[in-house]
């Protein structure tokens, strides 16, 4: 099988503690331990332009490989890759991160499990396990045991232990050998495995499969596009760092938004904006556990600022300092530099964050299913957030697109300040606090009037991206989604028309029309295309919305995952991966557009090939 360039034809495995990206040749090319935002132990994705570099990766190489197949076990995060050689031999590689319940509590160890078994013929394989330290700058010490290797000096001072029943000598020397029985490799904390390795790996697999299938069974999915929704939901769940409750925007850093654009950012942190959209999407599927986990993190995040400025993002351990630096020694994804670690956006003033906080917490005050519903004390914390939202609602900020050199009164930011006041009024009413409800409602009405008058551009016949501006921005589509305006209002319908004429390339949609810090945007921002779908459905153009949705589903990778951006000409994925915003869009669009369960409409499964 000839080498190919690095791509985002990747599968995500994870267990809400760690994750890894596996390509369609069974190469683990990215994994951070012990946290999503740690220094990677596998970093080849960021330093292997041709896609074949072994350093910073884990590989199972099949001699004479001519083709591969890859698929998830149905309704799970267990990934299987099949490789076929030119002599009739074949192997199957199963990858997963164990996750299951024991004594009523989730078990999610820092552990990657790889099981390799022969399928047919006499396949010959070579095992390569080359973790990295300090982004490839450190040489790791290796020590050997009877059935394990230790890698000393991995990222963040970590020592990893690889426990295996494969021949240690062949593994150390990367010698090819005939695979005539199943073997297992367990890579994780430097702790001994007392059980029989094959039995232990099989048991972990069975327990992990059972966990995900039981979790999936509890989802309230729509009739149509079920496979797409289930895959999106599992992916979003894996982006939860369960120990703290933080939700990362993506698992990677520095995959450029467009080739050669230098729009390379680190997304391995928790944006309050993105987390709200994740929580809301999973809530529509009746998966409220992620919201309860996230709210633990969120209450701590806002509690530590005592009513003051709230950053748009924090580290998954509530770190407020995320200094941005460039790693000059790395070649970048496909050779597209720079590789950045940290994110300067943590220093921004992005005023929509206050509305996203209130929106993210609002359901907890009304949902009677929750183990821990919102309390009066937490309402008081939210009111402090609302006070801040109201105080700064008409002040310039960097906006939700995190512009680094320009500040304006962005319509989307003021919209979310309105949402904060509107939802606080509803929460106050649920507690019987009539005076507080009236106060917040009056404030909401005042902000709403400003948005509807000051963001309207008569010359463009559309709501503009900023007060008094005339440039167009897809984020104003959220006006109907969060309930500020009736979607059938002629001004909103006209805005949808104007945005389609200016920002859309077929089914794809760019964020805005004006040049930013790096020039004109080149690629489609996937979540904007999904906002467009929602708006079209709300104004009665459901068939057009369905056509666009099918087109967006068609550009997912073979495993059903999306990154942040899509190139409108090539249909290729760009941007960090997998992007929670984009996976959220799949769920929201399917929920909005699907036929009801009591109809006789055909089920659109968007099924993916399975390894059999």
XYZ file of C-alpha atoms in Angstrom:
612
model
C 0.000 0.000 0.000
C 1.640 3.246 -1.103
C 2.117 6.071 1.407
C -0.430 8.859 1.452
C -0.357 12.349 2.845
C -1.516 12.952 6.394
C -5.247 13.588 6.504
C -8.213 13.803 8.820
C -9.430 10.335 7.879
C -9.060 9.611 11.563
C -11.058 7.831 14.225
C -11.364 9.107 17.788
C -11.162 6.761 20.734
C -11.456 7.943 24.318
C -12.956 7.442 27.742
C -13.500 10.973 29.134
C -9.981 10.962 30.627
C -7.722 10.469 27.604
C -8.201 10.105 23.880
C -6.291 9.155 20.738
C -6.633 9.601 16.989
C -6.133 6.526 14.813
C -5.721 6.732 11.039
C -7.038 4.287 8.472
C -3.762 2.306 8.530
C -4.069 1.671 12.277
C -1.496 4.323 13.215
C -2.074 6.153 16.481
C -0.904 9.610 15.393
C -2.112 11.805 18.255
C -2.711 11.282 21.960
C -2.235 13.494 24.995
C -1.766 12.073 28.500
C -2.690 12.321 31.296
C -5.158 15.021 30.102
C -6.528 16.220 26.787
C -4.378 19.368 27.023
C -1.172 17.661 28.179
C 1.990 17.414 26.128
C 1.239 14.659 23.601
C 2.741 11.218 23.978
C 2.022 10.688 20.268
C 2.414 13.780 18.093
C 3.103 12.500 14.547
C 0.013 14.309 13.232
C 1.804 17.591 13.897
C 5.190 16.576 12.500
C 4.696 14.085 9.696
C 3.772 15.865 6.482
C 3.791 12.705 4.356
C 1.805 10.681 6.845
C 4.353 7.868 7.231
C 6.714 9.062 9.954
C 7.043 6.599 12.806
C 8.354 8.892 15.531
C 5.588 10.018 17.834
C 3.234 7.267 16.741
C 2.205 3.666 17.413
C 1.892 1.413 14.392
C 0.946 -2.094 13.385
C 2.532 -2.500 9.975
C 1.332 -5.347 7.780
C 3.908 -6.477 5.227
C 2.579 -6.123 1.693
C -0.498 -4.202 2.799
C -2.691 -3.351 -0.196
C -5.931 -2.114 1.343
C -7.619 -1.277 4.625
C -11.092 -1.035 6.112
C -12.092 0.846 9.226
C -15.286 1.166 11.244
C -16.547 1.575 14.768
C -18.339 -1.234 16.502
C -21.948 -0.170 16.209
C -22.989 2.391 18.845
C -19.598 2.374 20.577
C -16.244 4.155 20.693
C -14.418 0.906 19.905
C -12.591 1.199 16.573
C -11.616 -1.683 14.281
C -9.147 -1.423 11.409
C -8.635 -4.303 8.997
C -5.511 -4.544 6.866
C -5.124 -6.918 3.883
C -1.845 -7.976 2.293
C -0.961 -9.041 -1.252
C -0.673 -12.722 -0.283
C -4.181 -13.280 1.032
C -3.355 -12.462 4.649
C -5.324 -10.086 6.823
C -5.331 -8.756 10.375
C -7.740 -6.798 12.542
C -6.588 -4.082 14.949
C -9.039 -3.094 17.685
C -8.426 0.189 19.521
C -10.242 1.664 22.496
C -9.839 3.423 25.812
C -11.574 1.412 28.549
C -14.688 2.904 30.087
C -17.248 1.064 32.219
C -18.989 1.141 35.567
C -17.847 -0.682 38.674
C -19.740 -0.453 41.972
C -21.870 2.290 40.437
C -18.917 4.513 39.569
C -17.293 5.165 36.183
C -13.923 3.530 35.568
C -11.873 5.470 32.989
C -8.179 4.664 33.421
C -5.353 6.421 31.603
C -5.030 3.456 29.271
C -5.078 2.739 25.548
C -5.785 -0.858 24.560
C -4.766 -2.263 21.191
C -5.713 -5.828 20.241
C -4.327 -7.435 17.081
C -5.586 -10.717 15.663
C -5.014 -12.640 12.423
C -8.054 -12.973 10.179
C -6.757 -15.098 7.315
C -3.552 -16.433 5.817
C -0.170 -16.039 7.515
C 0.204 -12.266 7.917
C 3.563 -10.792 8.891
C 3.536 -7.667 11.010
C 5.942 -5.198 12.554
C 5.066 -3.379 15.767
C 6.327 0.131 16.329
C 5.588 2.025 19.535
C 7.480 5.291 19.654
C 6.000 7.704 22.178
C 7.486 11.176 22.336
C 8.634 13.516 25.072
C 8.523 17.312 25.054
C 6.899 17.428 21.603
C 9.605 15.192 20.129
C 12.546 17.109 21.593
C 13.286 14.630 24.411
C 14.871 11.211 24.032
C 12.980 8.695 26.135
C 14.721 6.121 28.283
C 13.368 2.585 27.806
C 13.486 -0.189 30.362
C 12.451 -3.773 29.803
C 10.551 -6.272 31.905
C 9.390 -9.813 31.249
C 6.203 -8.668 29.545
C 6.442 -4.892 29.470
C 8.392 -1.861 28.334
C 8.643 1.392 30.257
C 9.067 4.730 28.503
C 10.568 7.252 30.911
C 10.347 10.985 30.250
C 7.157 11.295 28.211
C 5.158 14.498 28.212
C 4.766 16.319 31.540
C 7.266 13.978 33.253
C 5.096 10.938 32.588
C 6.379 7.375 32.585
C 4.325 5.037 30.418
C 4.195 1.266 30.675
C 3.412 -0.886 27.669
C 2.217 -4.298 28.823
C 1.969 -6.915 26.096
C 1.973 -10.604 25.263
C 3.766 -9.874 21.979
C 7.468 -10.822 21.855
C 9.293 -8.032 23.687
C 12.450 -8.542 21.606
C 10.555 -8.087 18.343
C 8.833 -5.037 19.774
C 12.092 -3.446 20.935
C 13.907 -4.113 17.661
C 10.816 -3.505 15.474
C 11.368 -6.910 13.854
C 8.731 -8.349 11.526
C 7.157 -11.630 12.653
C 4.323 -13.944 11.700
C 1.084 -13.297 13.552
C -0.380 -16.709 14.317
C -2.351 -15.801 17.442
C -4.053 -12.737 18.921
C -1.830 -10.295 20.814
C -2.681 -7.311 22.992
C -0.878 -4.094 23.885
C -1.915 -1.987 26.878
C -0.296 1.451 27.117
C -0.908 3.552 30.196
C 0.189 4.362 33.713
C 3.359 2.783 35.068
C 1.457 0.118 36.981
C 1.772 -3.673 36.665
C -0.979 -5.786 35.122
C -1.464 -8.833 37.312
C -4.013 -10.644 35.125
C -3.417 -12.753 32.030
C -2.913 -10.090 29.376
C -5.170 -11.504 26.668
C -7.979 -12.258 29.132
C -7.654 -8.811 30.681
C -7.733 -7.033 27.312
C -10.750 -9.031 26.166
C -12.623 -8.280 29.386
C -11.857 -4.565 29.070
C -13.164 -4.617 25.516
C -16.366 -6.394 26.466
C -17.019 -3.990 29.349
C -16.317 -0.948 27.175
C -18.605 -2.138 24.390
C -21.353 -2.767 26.924
C -20.934 0.689 28.466
C -21.283 2.552 25.172
C -24.202 0.461 23.954
C -26.115 0.994 27.184
C -25.312 4.729 27.063
C -26.468 4.946 23.450
C -29.664 3.054 24.236
C -30.696 5.836 26.625
C -30.556 8.537 23.933
C -33.788 10.019 22.592
C -32.743 10.084 18.948
C -34.784 11.268 15.944
C -36.320 8.899 13.413
C -34.053 9.946 10.562
C -30.246 10.094 10.368
C -29.922 7.910 13.458
C -26.387 6.659 12.800
C -25.114 10.180 12.208
C -26.690 11.415 15.434
C -25.408 8.510 17.509
C -21.860 8.953 16.218
C -22.022 12.689 16.927
C -23.318 12.080 20.461
C -20.594 9.537 21.283
C -17.963 11.918 19.926
C -19.252 14.799 22.046
C -19.295 12.588 25.118
C -15.641 11.710 24.557
C -14.802 15.444 24.577
C -15.887 15.655 28.231
C -13.007 15.607 30.717
C -15.100 13.923 33.363
C -12.789 14.455 36.325
C -13.526 18.200 36.324
C -16.506 18.428 33.964
C -14.771 20.590 31.344
C -15.598 20.062 27.658
C -12.839 20.697 25.124
C -13.568 22.376 21.792
C -11.479 19.772 19.929
C -8.796 17.205 20.643
C -6.064 18.820 18.564
C -4.010 21.932 18.158
C -2.788 23.733 15.056
C -4.621 21.981 12.246
C -5.042 25.045 10.008
C -8.447 26.402 9.097
C -7.229 26.529 5.498
C -3.998 25.409 3.820
C -1.195 27.911 4.304
C -3.426 30.299 6.255
C -1.466 30.284 9.561
C -4.889 30.139 11.259
C -3.506 27.407 13.506
C -4.901 27.429 17.035
C -4.890 25.241 20.130
C -8.435 24.043 20.852
C -7.719 21.664 23.736
C -9.415 23.926 26.288
C -12.926 24.622 27.507
C -14.690 27.526 25.806
C -17.834 28.439 27.724
C -19.492 29.188 24.389
C -18.721 25.836 22.787
C -19.546 23.934 25.964
C -23.009 25.479 26.081
C -23.745 24.280 22.547
C -22.514 20.775 23.418
C -24.649 20.624 26.550
C -27.717 21.847 24.731
C -27.313 19.369 21.866
C -26.949 16.410 24.229
C -29.886 17.663 26.275
C -32.073 17.412 23.158
C -31.185 13.706 23.149
C -32.151 13.435 26.833
C -28.504 12.994 27.822
C -28.375 15.305 30.828
C -25.395 13.705 32.569
C -22.887 15.718 30.540
C -24.656 18.934 31.544
C -24.477 18.001 35.214
C -20.758 17.234 34.890
C -20.116 20.475 33.006
C -22.030 22.572 35.534
C -19.668 21.392 38.281
C -16.813 22.900 36.305
C -18.757 26.008 35.319
C -19.852 26.920 38.865
C -16.200 26.708 39.926
C -15.133 28.839 36.962
C -17.533 31.684 37.704
C -17.216 31.311 41.473
C -13.535 32.211 41.383
C -14.121 35.593 39.683
C -16.792 36.844 42.138
C -18.885 38.755 39.615
C -15.915 40.177 37.689
C -14.570 39.589 34.197
C -15.017 36.033 32.948
C -12.650 34.675 30.344
C -14.088 33.063 27.215
C -12.071 29.931 27.910
C -10.128 28.205 30.669
C -7.962 25.137 30.971
C -9.788 21.920 31.752
C -8.409 22.166 35.289
C -9.707 25.795 35.573
C -6.338 27.280 34.580
C -6.775 30.935 33.695
C -3.300 31.452 32.217
C -2.930 29.768 28.832
C 0.081 31.553 27.337
C 0.431 31.030 23.616
C 3.745 29.882 22.184
C 4.979 28.573 18.852
C 6.930 25.316 18.620
C 9.403 26.188 15.911
C 10.928 22.700 15.632
C 7.720 21.026 14.449
C 6.795 20.841 10.774
C 3.063 21.115 11.379
C 0.087 19.245 9.948
C 1.043 18.496 6.309
C 3.880 20.947 6.724
C 1.571 23.856 7.549
C 3.185 25.798 10.354
C 3.029 27.170 12.997
C 2.267 24.668 15.753
C 0.858 26.640 18.665
C 0.438 25.603 22.285
C -1.834 27.653 24.522
C -4.343 30.210 23.310
C -4.133 33.977 23.579
C -7.933 34.189 23.315
C -8.003 33.524 27.073
C -6.940 37.173 27.433
C -9.795 38.494 25.283
C -12.948 40.281 26.271
C -15.702 38.330 24.530
C -18.976 39.530 25.961
C -21.163 36.714 24.658
C -19.597 34.503 27.338
C -22.037 35.779 29.981
C -25.057 34.714 27.981
C -23.511 31.344 27.245
C -23.028 30.765 30.962
C -26.646 31.518 31.793
C -27.942 29.542 28.816
C -25.783 26.574 29.765
C -27.168 26.508 33.311
C -30.782 27.501 32.665
C -32.191 24.007 32.151
C -30.897 22.874 35.548
C -33.407 25.206 37.229
C -36.389 23.718 35.383
C -35.566 20.034 34.749
C -37.023 17.814 37.463
C -35.064 14.723 36.330
C -31.722 16.001 37.548
C -29.954 14.541 40.545
C -28.813 18.031 41.496
C -31.134 20.776 40.202
C -30.166 24.447 40.305
C -30.379 26.096 43.740
C -31.098 29.592 45.004
C -27.401 29.993 45.756
C -26.516 29.137 42.170
C -29.194 31.523 40.936
C -27.433 34.243 42.907
C -24.158 33.302 41.194
C -25.925 33.563 37.850
C -27.382 36.931 38.771
C -23.833 38.207 39.319
C -23.049 36.986 35.790
C -26.184 38.738 34.541
C -25.208 41.984 36.235
C -21.922 41.867 34.384
C -23.710 41.049 31.102
C -26.017 44.029 31.511
C -23.233 46.410 32.525
C -21.085 45.722 29.458
C -23.711 44.802 26.868
C -23.113 47.859 24.667
C -19.318 47.920 24.952
C -16.924 46.806 22.164
C -15.346 43.357 22.378
C -13.393 40.832 20.297
C -16.599 38.995 19.351
C -17.285 35.298 19.160
C -14.831 34.895 16.272
C -12.032 36.116 18.542
C -10.686 38.924 16.361
C -7.270 39.890 17.642
C -6.856 43.396 16.240
C -10.359 44.850 16.074
C -13.051 45.622 18.662
C -16.688 46.471 17.923
C -20.099 46.205 19.562
C -20.818 42.833 18.011
C -24.442 41.910 17.446
C -23.854 38.306 18.506
C -22.347 39.429 21.823
C -25.226 41.763 22.647
C -27.651 39.034 21.600
C -26.183 36.724 24.220
C -26.300 39.493 26.840
C -30.009 39.689 26.056
C -30.303 35.919 26.460
C -28.664 36.153 29.899
C -31.261 38.670 31.100
C -34.170 36.835 29.461
C -33.312 33.474 31.018
C -32.642 35.012 34.421
C -36.147 36.451 34.332
C -37.566 32.994 33.712
C -35.474 31.402 36.469
C -36.500 34.114 38.931
C -40.142 33.463 38.059
C -39.681 29.738 38.723
C -38.510 30.625 42.250
C -41.462 32.969 42.721
C -39.215 36.054 42.806
C -41.589 38.450 41.044
C -39.503 41.594 41.521
C -36.324 39.981 40.241
C -38.194 38.507 37.296
C -39.608 41.923 36.393
C -36.183 43.560 36.665
C -34.486 41.054 34.398
C -37.337 41.099 31.907
C -37.187 44.893 31.673
C -33.458 44.720 31.067
C -33.949 42.058 28.406
C -36.521 44.202 26.609
C -34.180 47.176 26.636
C -31.326 45.172 25.097
C -33.642 43.577 22.560
C -34.781 46.992 21.347
C -31.151 48.043 20.858
C -30.281 44.939 18.876
C -33.280 45.136 16.572
C -32.719 48.829 15.829
C -28.967 49.400 15.989
C -27.798 46.247 14.201
C -30.250 46.599 11.308
C -28.586 47.792 8.111
C -31.059 49.453 5.803
C -28.587 49.411 2.915
C -27.963 45.663 3.246
C -31.540 44.807 4.285
C -30.098 42.573 6.980
C -28.950 42.518 10.565
C -25.265 43.394 10.455
C -22.395 41.963 12.477
C -22.083 45.074 14.680
C -24.080 48.059 15.851
C -24.059 50.701 13.146
C -22.191 48.374 10.786
C -23.075 46.988 7.384
C -20.875 43.914 7.091
C -22.585 40.517 7.248
C -21.857 37.734 9.715
C -23.456 34.292 10.032
C -23.684 34.593 13.825
C -26.790 36.797 13.560
C -28.685 33.629 12.592
C -28.661 32.827 16.311
C -31.216 35.610 16.851
C -34.021 33.178 16.031
C -32.386 30.161 17.619
C -32.182 31.759 21.089
C -35.617 33.318 20.758
C -34.967 37.043 20.382
C -36.921 37.377 17.157
C -39.784 35.573 15.465
C -38.139 33.713 12.573
C -40.971 34.812 10.302
C -40.228 38.460 11.008
C -39.554 39.972 7.546
C -36.272 41.417 8.788
C -34.983 37.985 9.789
C -36.125 36.388 6.526
C -34.384 39.176 4.616
C -31.256 38.575 6.673
C -31.240 34.881 5.764
C -31.547 35.835 2.080
C -28.708 38.364 2.337
C -26.418 35.926 4.127
C -27.078 33.211 1.552
C -26.254 35.581 -1.294
C -23.036 36.827 0.349
C -21.542 34.068 2.478
C -22.658 30.779 0.950
C -20.878 28.549 -1.543
C -23.517 25.942 -2.309
C -24.200 24.102 0.961
C -21.201 25.694 2.676
C -21.140 28.952 4.611
C -18.334 31.271 5.662
C -18.390 33.087 8.988
C -18.230 36.661 7.683
C -17.453 38.662 4.582
C -14.901 41.196 5.872
C -11.165 40.450 5.999
C -9.885 39.601 9.455
C -6.415 39.527 11.021
C -5.294 36.980 8.380
C -7.192 38.227 5.326
C -10.375 36.926 3.727
C -11.695 33.589 5.043
C -11.209 30.783 2.514
C -13.052 27.822 4.004
C -16.571 27.195 5.198
C -17.075 27.190 8.951
C -19.229 24.123 9.495
C -21.325 25.344 12.407
C -22.439 28.349 10.336
C -23.810 26.005 7.681
C -25.766 24.222 10.416
C -27.087 27.555 11.725
C -28.263 28.210 8.195
C -30.091 24.878 8.179
C -31.844 25.792 11.425
C -32.857 29.206 10.092
C -34.169 27.777 6.817
C -36.264 25.222 8.668
C -37.694 27.924 10.930
C -38.751 30.102 7.990
C -40.423 27.195 6.186
C -37.724 26.141 3.698
C -37.383 22.616 5.036
C -36.627 20.888 1.744
C -33.762 23.260 1.044
C -32.537 22.690 4.602
C -32.673 18.917 4.135
C -30.685 19.110 0.900
C -27.976 21.154 2.585
C -27.877 18.773 5.541
C -27.390 15.768 3.270
C -24.561 17.603 1.488
C -22.831 18.345 4.803
C -23.183 14.740 5.937
C -21.515 13.668 2.706
C -18.281 15.526 3.543
C -17.787 13.832 6.909
C -14.854 11.493 7.033
C -15.530 7.745 6.498
C -16.182 7.312 10.234
C -18.792 10.061 10.399
C -16.647 12.771 12.025
C -16.232 16.434 11.125
C -13.515 18.975 11.734
C -14.040 22.721 12.076
C -13.935 23.748 8.412
C -14.682 22.428 4.936
C -13.035 23.654 1.750
C -15.880 24.692 -0.582
C -14.042 23.577 -3.733
C -12.389 20.310 -2.705
C -14.800 19.298 0.069
C -11.758 18.502 2.201
C -11.781 18.923 5.975
C -9.571 21.505 7.669
C -9.339 22.879 11.183
C -9.081 21.168 14.528
C -10.580 17.732 14.889
C -13.051 16.466 15.788
C -14.746 19.813 16.308
C -17.511 19.819 18.914
C -19.291 22.724 17.191
C -19.586 20.687 13.995
C -20.769 17.504 15.717
C -23.336 19.607 17.600
C -24.621 20.827 14.240
C -25.329 17.270 13.090
C -27.485 16.589 16.141
C -29.344 19.896 15.968
C -30.073 19.607 12.252
C -31.333 16.036 12.524
C -33.571 16.943 15.453
C -34.930 19.942 13.571
C -35.545 18.199 10.245
C -36.409 14.595 11.028
C -39.862 13.214 10.443
C -41.702 12.237 13.604
C -41.595 8.692 14.923
C -45.319 8.224 14.276
C -44.951 8.907 10.533
C -44.236 6.385 7.820
C -41.293 8.341 6.389
C -38.266 6.230 5.449
C -35.393 6.226 7.929
C -32.232 7.877 6.667
C -29.569 6.067 8.609
C -26.458 7.652 7.023
C -24.897 4.297 7.797
C -21.171 3.731 7.428
C -19.530 0.492 6.237
C -18.785 -1.965 8.993
C -15.877 -4.347 9.361
C -17.340 -7.840 9.271
